[in-house]
Amino acid sequence: MGVKITRGHWFDQKNRRIEWARLKSDATRGLILAPPLIGGSFAQQLNLFRWLAGKNLDLISFNYSGHGKSTDKFSLKTSMENTLIMVSEAGKICRNKGVPLFGIAGCYSAIPLIYAAHKLSEPFSRIVLINPLTDLKPFVVIKSFFAYYQKLDLKHTMKKKITESIQKYTEFLFPDIIKDKDSFGVLKRERTHLWDVFLEFFLFTPLKGTILPKTPVLCLYAKKDRVINIYSDQNKQYEGNIRKVCPLSSFKVIDGDHFFQPLSARQDAKKTISIFLST
């Protein structure tokens, strides 16, 4: 038995092309859909969760609009629409094969995955969430930025430029992502609906009133995740926010950072995920 990579694209109702790739095994016992991160790609997700292919689980991911060969520009709305199409198509594959559909999503990508699951009447047998967000909470983020801004070294200037400070803050939150003034990861500025994203950050509440009452969810989150710590400095509060949307959630706290470093943290996460997807 082996694993092979297949690639293709699907079109949505607006005729936008969504590029995808799949790790496909000879004897699959299920299909996992893993939405990408903003500024990430399907290659990133397939590489990150490739180890699951060794457990006879197929893995499929895709590129949001504005990323790779997916058409149109990126916005939070288009990421939701892209994910909805992908979950729908992945569900068709699973029904034809007679195997379960699973979902894995981290950070922001948890929002479009949960949104799609709700819209499609809970097609996932199980969902794994990794350091998930369920709300953007813009004013909490702004408060966190200004707290960080006040701590910057201001020796050489009266005040740092806001743009420079934002770049430093972004690097503080996401130190392992390549970024500059024209790009965030693989996402280029010219392929982004910047004004839409700005407005969505303040006005977008896609999970308002959303609940997945039937779907078992495993939520793993890191003790030292700087992103999560913006939203909550108490584990019970964070878990409570997740349970409002996913009431059948169980939790595993990982002793690591946002990217599940060091290696022992990643090994702990892999073991927990394997058990959850096997029961």
mmCIF file of C-alpha atoms in Angstrom:
data_model
loop_
_atom_site.group_PDB
_atom_site.id
_atom_site.type_symbol
_atom_site.label_atom_id
_atom_site.label_comp_id
_atom_site.label_asym_id
_atom_site.label_seq_id
_atom_site.Cartn_x
_atom_site.Cartn_y
_atom_site.Cartn_z
ATOM 1 C CA MET A 1 0.000 0.000 0.000
ATOM 2 C CA GLY A 2 1.220 3.503 -0.817
ATOM 3 C CA VAL A 3 0.262 7.138 -0.730
ATOM 4 C CA LYS A 4 0.045 9.304 -3.821
ATOM 5 C CA ILE A 5 -0.649 12.987 -4.370
ATOM 6 C CA THR A 6 -3.473 14.113 -6.621
ATOM 7 C CA ARG A 7 -4.230 17.728 -7.533
ATOM 8 C CA GLY A 8 -7.140 19.529 -9.120
ATOM 9 C CA HIS A 9 -9.595 22.363 -8.760
ATOM 10 C CA TRP A 10 -13.270 22.959 -8.184
ATOM 11 C CA PHE A 11 -15.381 25.958 -9.145
ATOM 12 C CA ASP A 12 -17.891 27.715 -6.920
ATOM 13 C CA GLN A 13 -21.167 29.407 -7.860
ATOM 14 C CA LYS A 14 -19.261 32.568 -8.831
ATOM 15 C CA ASN A 15 -17.015 30.542 -11.155
ATOM 16 C CA ARG A 16 -13.986 31.041 -8.932
ATOM 17 C CA ARG A 17 -11.387 28.294 -9.169
ATOM 18 C CA ILE A 18 -10.317 26.677 -5.885
ATOM 19 C CA GLU A 19 -7.014 24.812 -6.162
ATOM 20 C CA TRP A 20 -6.672 21.674 -4.035
ATOM 21 C CA ALA A 21 -4.342 18.756 -3.394
ATOM 22 C CA ARG A 22 -4.926 15.390 -1.768
ATOM 23 C CA LEU A 23 -2.801 12.684 -0.193
ATOM 24 C CA LYS A 24 -4.579 9.500 -1.223
ATOM 25 C CA SER A 25 -3.904 6.035 0.185
ATOM 26 C CA ASP A 26 -4.755 2.658 -1.337
ATOM 27 C CA ALA A 27 -6.875 1.564 1.623
ATOM 28 C CA THR A 28 -8.355 4.696 3.130
ATOM 29 C CA ARG A 29 -10.568 4.534 6.190
ATOM 30 C CA GLY A 30 -11.558 8.202 6.044
ATOM 31 C CA LEU A 31 -10.877 11.609 4.518
ATOM 32 C CA ILE A 32 -9.541 14.590 6.493
ATOM 33 C CA LEU A 33 -10.191 18.127 5.238
ATOM 34 C CA ALA A 34 -7.597 20.606 6.518
ATOM 35 C CA PRO A 35 -8.252 24.258 5.540
ATOM 36 C CA PRO A 36 -5.103 26.361 5.150
ATOM 37 C CA LEU A 37 -3.963 29.238 7.304
ATOM 38 C CA ILE A 38 -4.137 32.802 5.997
ATOM 39 C CA GLY A 39 -0.913 33.284 4.074
ATOM 40 C CA GLY A 40 -0.428 29.506 3.949
ATOM 41 C CA SER A 41 -1.086 26.914 1.270
ATOM 42 C CA PHE A 42 -2.310 23.381 0.819
ATOM 43 C CA ALA A 43 1.336 22.236 0.723
ATOM 44 C CA GLN A 44 1.822 23.533 4.259
ATOM 45 C CA GLN A 45 -1.161 21.564 5.572
ATOM 46 C CA LEU A 46 -0.320 18.365 3.692
ATOM 47 C CA ASN A 47 3.212 18.492 5.052
ATOM 48 C CA LEU A 48 2.077 19.274 8.593
ATOM 49 C CA PHE A 49 -0.421 16.388 8.759
ATOM 50 C CA ARG A 50 1.289 13.959 6.388
ATOM 51 C CA TRP A 51 1.852 11.563 9.270
ATOM 52 C CA LEU A 52 -1.894 10.818 9.293
ATOM 53 C CA ALA A 53 -1.598 9.308 5.803
ATOM 54 C CA GLY A 54 0.420 6.519 7.424
ATOM 55 C CA LYS A 55 -2.705 5.690 9.410
ATOM 56 C CA ASN A 56 -4.772 5.099 6.246
ATOM 57 C CA LEU A 57 -6.425 8.494 6.337
ATOM 58 C CA ASP A 58 -6.602 10.562 3.155
ATOM 59 C CA LEU A 59 -5.833 14.248 3.569
ATOM 60 C CA ILE A 60 -7.112 17.088 1.400
ATOM 61 C CA SER A 61 -6.349 20.798 1.582
ATOM 62 C CA PHE A 62 -6.711 23.797 -0.711
ATOM 63 C CA ASN A 63 -5.715 27.377 -1.367
ATOM 64 C CA TYR A 64 -7.968 30.253 -0.400
ATOM 65 C CA SER A 65 -8.770 32.857 -3.056
ATOM 66 C CA GLY A 66 -5.709 35.039 -3.576
ATOM 67 C CA HIS A 67 -3.359 32.147 -2.732
ATOM 68 C CA GLY A 68 -1.567 29.955 -5.263
ATOM 69 C CA LYS A 69 -3.633 29.252 -8.379
ATOM 70 C CA SER A 70 -6.994 29.874 -6.712
ATOM 71 C CA THR A 71 -8.666 32.793 -8.444
ATOM 72 C CA ASP A 72 -10.174 36.065 -7.149
ATOM 73 C CA LYS A 73 -8.705 38.054 -4.255
ATOM 74 C CA PHE A 74 -8.570 37.068 -0.606
ATOM 75 C CA SER A 75 -10.990 38.338 2.007
ATOM 76 C CA LEU A 76 -12.470 36.724 5.091
ATOM 77 C CA LYS A 77 -15.750 36.289 3.223
ATOM 78 C CA THR A 78 -14.106 34.514 0.286
ATOM 79 C CA SER A 79 -12.276 32.184 2.694
ATOM 80 C CA MET A 80 -15.646 31.183 4.140
ATOM 81 C CA GLU A 81 -17.113 30.595 0.675
ATOM 82 C CA ASN A 82 -14.054 28.621 -0.441
ATOM 83 C CA THR A 83 -14.239 26.365 2.608
ATOM 84 C CA LEU A 84 -17.965 25.793 2.180
ATOM 85 C CA ILE A 85 -17.408 24.469 -1.351
ATOM 86 C CA MET A 86 -14.522 22.280 -0.237
ATOM 87 C CA VAL A 87 -16.476 20.703 2.619
ATOM 88 C CA SER A 88 -19.387 20.061 0.278
ATOM 89 C CA GLU A 89 -17.183 18.369 -2.341
ATOM 90 C CA ALA A 90 -15.229 16.383 0.266
ATOM 91 C CA GLY A 91 -18.528 15.178 1.694
ATOM 92 C CA LYS A 92 -19.552 13.861 -1.738
ATOM 93 C CA ILE A 93 -16.303 11.907 -1.990
ATOM 94 C CA CYS A 94 -16.899 10.336 1.417
ATOM 95 C CA ARG A 95 -20.488 9.398 0.642
ATOM 96 C CA ASN A 96 -19.385 7.738 -2.607
ATOM 97 C CA LYS A 97 -16.601 5.832 -0.836
ATOM 98 C CA GLY A 98 -18.646 5.021 2.265
ATOM 99 C CA VAL A 99 -16.016 6.480 4.604
ATOM 100 C CA PRO A 100 -16.260 9.197 7.279
ATOM 101 C CA LEU A 101 -15.263 12.829 6.773
ATOM 102 C CA PHE A 102 -13.036 14.435 9.404
ATOM 103 C CA GLY A 103 -11.898 18.037 9.799
ATOM 104 C CA ILE A 104 -8.696 19.578 11.171
ATOM 105 C CA ALA A 105 -8.317 23.340 11.511
ATOM 106 C CA GLY A 106 -6.020 25.684 13.399
ATOM 107 C CA CYS A 107 -6.179 29.313 14.510
ATOM 108 C CA TYR A 108 -8.344 31.395 12.101
ATOM 109 C CA SER A 109 -9.153 28.434 9.820
ATOM 110 C CA ALA A 110 -11.342 27.000 12.589
ATOM 111 C CA ILE A 111 -13.876 29.746 11.829
ATOM 112 C CA PRO A 112 -14.577 28.847 8.167
ATOM 113 C CA LEU A 113 -14.506 25.117 8.993
ATOM 114 C CA ILE A 114 -17.104 25.466 11.763
ATOM 115 C CA TYR A 115 -19.147 27.811 9.563
ATOM 116 C CA ALA A 116 -19.217 25.258 6.735
ATOM 117 C CA ALA A 117 -20.053 22.416 9.119
ATOM 118 C CA HIS A 118 -23.030 24.395 10.411
ATOM 119 C CA LYS A 119 -24.242 25.393 6.933
ATOM 120 C CA LEU A 120 -24.038 21.794 5.673
ATOM 121 C CA SER A 121 -25.829 20.239 8.684
ATOM 122 C CA GLU A 122 -22.734 18.791 10.375
ATOM 123 C CA PRO A 123 -21.169 16.466 7.772
ATOM 124 C CA PHE A 124 -18.037 15.760 9.858
ATOM 125 C CA SER A 125 -17.813 12.621 11.961
ATOM 126 C CA ARG A 126 -15.197 14.348 14.141
ATOM 127 C CA ILE A 127 -13.331 17.650 14.140
ATOM 128 C CA VAL A 128 -9.886 18.486 15.535
ATOM 129 C CA LEU A 129 -9.279 22.144 16.393
ATOM 130 C CA ILE A 130 -5.748 23.380 17.089
ATOM 131 C CA ASN A 131 -5.326 26.693 18.924
ATOM 132 C CA PRO A 132 -8.686 27.718 17.410
ATOM 133 C CA LEU A 133 -10.338 31.103 17.246
ATOM 134 C CA THR A 134 -14.121 31.396 17.139
ATOM 135 C CA ASP A 135 -14.289 35.199 17.125
ATOM 136 C CA LEU A 136 -11.885 37.902 15.919
ATOM 137 C CA LYS A 137 -12.609 40.288 18.842
ATOM 138 C CA PRO A 138 -11.058 43.359 17.135
ATOM 139 C CA PHE A 139 -11.051 45.683 20.141
ATOM 140 C CA VAL A 140 -9.323 43.063 22.283
ATOM 141 C CA VAL A 141 -6.603 42.799 19.614
ATOM 142 C CA ILE A 142 -6.255 46.588 19.434
ATOM 143 C CA LYS A 143 -5.909 46.785 23.219
ATOM 144 C CA SER A 144 -3.210 44.109 23.083
ATOM 145 C CA PHE A 145 -1.347 45.999 20.338
ATOM 146 C CA PHE A 146 -1.221 49.249 22.294
ATOM 147 C CA ALA A 147 -0.037 47.397 25.393
ATOM 148 C CA TYR A 148 2.786 45.981 23.254
ATOM 149 C CA TYR A 149 3.412 49.403 21.674
ATOM 150 C CA GLN A 150 3.990 50.987 25.060
ATOM 151 C CA LYS A 151 6.755 48.491 25.784
ATOM 152 C CA LEU A 152 8.733 49.145 22.590
ATOM 153 C CA ASP A 153 12.222 50.580 22.827
ATOM 154 C CA LEU A 154 11.800 54.307 22.069
ATOM 155 C CA LYS A 155 15.381 55.450 22.715
ATOM 156 C CA HIS A 156 16.095 56.943 19.310
ATOM 157 C CA THR A 157 12.752 58.524 18.454
ATOM 158 C CA MET A 158 9.983 60.190 20.369
ATOM 159 C CA LYS A 159 7.542 57.648 18.987
ATOM 160 C CA LYS A 160 7.940 54.717 16.681
ATOM 161 C CA LYS A 161 5.996 54.835 13.426
ATOM 162 C CA ILE A 162 2.691 52.995 13.770
ATOM 163 C CA THR A 163 3.392 50.943 10.625
ATOM 164 C CA GLU A 164 6.754 49.833 11.990
ATOM 165 C CA SER A 165 5.151 48.985 15.313
ATOM 166 C CA ILE A 166 2.447 46.901 13.626
ATOM 167 C CA GLN A 167 5.139 44.972 11.745
ATOM 168 C CA LYS A 168 6.988 44.306 15.005
ATOM 169 C CA TYR A 169 3.754 43.231 16.694
ATOM 170 C CA THR A 170 2.932 40.844 13.839
ATOM 171 C CA GLU A 171 6.418 39.373 14.081
ATOM 172 C CA PHE A 172 5.932 38.993 17.846
ATOM 173 C CA LEU A 173 2.722 37.007 17.299
ATOM 174 C CA PHE A 174 3.835 35.000 14.231
ATOM 175 C CA PRO A 175 7.634 34.729 14.358
ATOM 176 C CA ASP A 176 7.924 31.801 11.914
ATOM 177 C CA ILE A 177 5.934 33.337 9.042
ATOM 178 C CA ILE A 178 7.822 35.178 6.286
ATOM 179 C CA LYS A 179 6.253 38.607 5.852
ATOM 180 C CA ASP A 180 6.968 42.148 4.674
ATOM 181 C CA LYS A 181 5.000 45.222 3.634
ATOM 182 C CA ASP A 182 3.832 43.484 0.430
ATOM 183 C CA SER A 183 3.083 39.958 1.614
ATOM 184 C CA PHE A 184 2.045 37.731 4.511
ATOM 185 C CA GLY A 185 3.363 34.243 3.860
ATOM 186 C CA VAL A 186 2.372 33.343 0.293
ATOM 187 C CA LEU A 187 -0.432 35.941 0.231
ATOM 188 C CA LYS A 188 0.529 39.019 -1.784
ATOM 189 C CA ARG A 189 -0.922 42.421 -1.034
ATOM 190 C CA GLU A 190 -2.189 42.887 -4.609
ATOM 191 C CA ARG A 191 -4.184 39.655 -4.305
ATOM 192 C CA THR A 192 -6.068 40.848 -1.226
ATOM 193 C CA HIS A 193 -9.284 42.862 -0.906
ATOM 194 C CA LEU A 194 -7.568 45.063 1.686
ATOM 195 C CA TRP A 195 -10.518 47.350 2.366
ATOM 196 C CA ASP A 196 -12.872 44.385 2.678
ATOM 197 C CA VAL A 197 -10.525 42.646 5.128
ATOM 198 C CA PHE A 198 -10.256 45.828 7.198
ATOM 199 C CA LEU A 199 -14.041 46.179 7.436
ATOM 200 C CA GLU A 200 -14.523 42.459 8.057
ATOM 201 C CA PHE A 201 -12.075 42.552 10.941
ATOM 202 C CA PHE A 202 -14.439 44.921 12.763
ATOM 203 C CA LEU A 203 -17.827 43.783 11.450
ATOM 204 C CA PHE A 204 -17.511 40.095 10.541
ATOM 205 C CA THR A 205 -19.176 37.707 13.024
ATOM 206 C CA PRO A 206 -19.745 34.566 10.931
ATOM 207 C CA LEU A 207 -20.193 32.232 13.902
ATOM 208 C CA LYS A 208 -22.790 34.354 15.680
ATOM 209 C CA GLY A 209 -25.596 31.974 16.618
ATOM 210 C CA THR A 210 -23.676 28.988 15.226
ATOM 211 C CA ILE A 211 -23.602 25.723 17.155
ATOM 212 C CA LEU A 212 -22.545 22.152 16.291
ATOM 213 C CA PRO A 213 -24.644 20.118 18.733
ATOM 214 C CA LYS A 214 -23.879 16.674 17.239
ATOM 215 C CA THR A 215 -20.209 16.761 16.267
ATOM 216 C CA PRO A 216 -17.504 15.509 18.685
ATOM 217 C CA VAL A 217 -14.621 17.986 18.769
ATOM 218 C CA LEU A 218 -11.092 17.686 20.111
ATOM 219 C CA CYS A 219 -9.561 21.061 20.938
ATOM 220 C CA LEU A 220 -5.815 21.231 21.495
ATOM 221 C CA TYR A 221 -4.297 24.505 22.605
ATOM 222 C CA ALA A 222 -0.857 25.595 23.747
ATOM 223 C CA LYS A 223 0.039 27.033 27.136
ATOM 224 C CA LYS A 224 2.363 29.603 25.541
ATOM 225 C CA ASP A 225 0.271 30.620 22.543
ATOM 226 C CA ARG A 226 0.601 34.405 22.238
ATOM 227 C CA VAL A 227 -2.421 34.626 19.934
ATOM 228 C CA ILE A 228 -4.762 32.792 22.301
ATOM 229 C CA ASN A 229 -3.471 34.795 25.248
ATOM 230 C CA ILE A 230 -4.764 37.961 23.578
ATOM 231 C CA TYR A 231 -8.301 36.621 23.791
ATOM 232 C CA SER A 232 -8.193 35.008 27.182
ATOM 233 C CA ASP A 233 -5.726 34.656 30.015
ATOM 234 C CA GLN A 234 -7.762 31.943 31.692
ATOM 235 C CA ASN A 235 -8.134 28.366 30.427
ATOM 236 C CA LYS A 236 -11.726 28.032 31.648
ATOM 237 C CA GLN A 237 -12.781 31.193 29.832
ATOM 238 C CA TYR A 238 -11.174 30.045 26.587
ATOM 239 C CA GLU A 239 -12.682 26.568 26.819
ATOM 240 C CA GLY A 240 -16.068 28.078 27.620
ATOM 241 C CA ASN A 241 -15.950 30.168 24.432
ATOM 242 C CA ILE A 242 -15.209 27.055 22.358
ATOM 243 C CA ARG A 243 -17.998 25.070 24.040
ATOM 244 C CA LYS A 244 -20.543 27.764 23.161
ATOM 245 C CA VAL A 245 -20.032 26.814 19.523
ATOM 246 C CA CYS A 246 -18.927 23.182 19.903
ATOM 247 C CA PRO A 247 -20.665 21.785 23.019
ATOM 248 C CA LEU A 248 -19.234 18.265 22.511
ATOM 249 C CA SER A 249 -15.670 19.510 22.889
ATOM 250 C CA SER A 250 -12.941 17.799 24.866
ATOM 251 C CA PHE A 251 -9.694 19.663 25.570
ATOM 252 C CA LYS A 252 -5.998 18.921 25.670
ATOM 253 C CA VAL A 253 -3.546 21.574 26.861
ATOM 254 C CA ILE A 254 -0.185 21.239 25.117
ATOM 255 C CA ASP A 255 2.988 22.400 26.859
ATOM 256 C CA GLY A 256 4.332 24.412 23.913
ATOM 257 C CA ASP A 257 3.865 27.503 21.754
ATOM 258 C CA HIS A 258 1.554 28.440 18.865
ATOM 259 C CA PHE A 259 3.413 26.055 16.535
ATOM 260 C CA PHE A 260 3.559 23.248 19.135
ATOM 261 C CA GLN A 261 7.269 23.570 19.752
ATOM 262 C CA PRO A 262 9.326 21.926 21.264
ATOM 263 C CA LEU A 263 9.244 18.473 19.649
ATOM 264 C CA SER A 264 7.782 16.863 22.777
ATOM 265 C CA ALA A 265 4.712 19.113 22.461
ATOM 266 C CA ARG A 266 4.178 18.057 18.849
ATOM 267 C CA GLN A 267 4.532 14.384 19.752
ATOM 268 C CA ASP A 268 1.958 14.806 22.524
ATOM 269 C CA ALA A 269 -0.437 16.449 20.058
ATOM 270 C CA LYS A 270 0.034 13.685 17.454
ATOM 271 C CA LYS A 271 -0.698 10.966 19.994
ATOM 272 C CA THR A 272 -3.864 12.709 21.203
ATOM 273 C CA ILE A 273 -5.128 13.333 17.659
ATOM 274 C CA SER A 274 -4.451 9.713 16.621
ATOM 275 C CA ILE A 275 -6.473 8.341 19.529
ATOM 276 C CA PHE A 276 -9.356 10.753 18.865
ATOM 277 C CA LEU A 277 -9.609 9.891 15.168
ATOM 278 C CA SER A 278 -9.408 6.157 15.867
ATOM 279 C CA THR A 279 -12.244 5.890 18.404
#
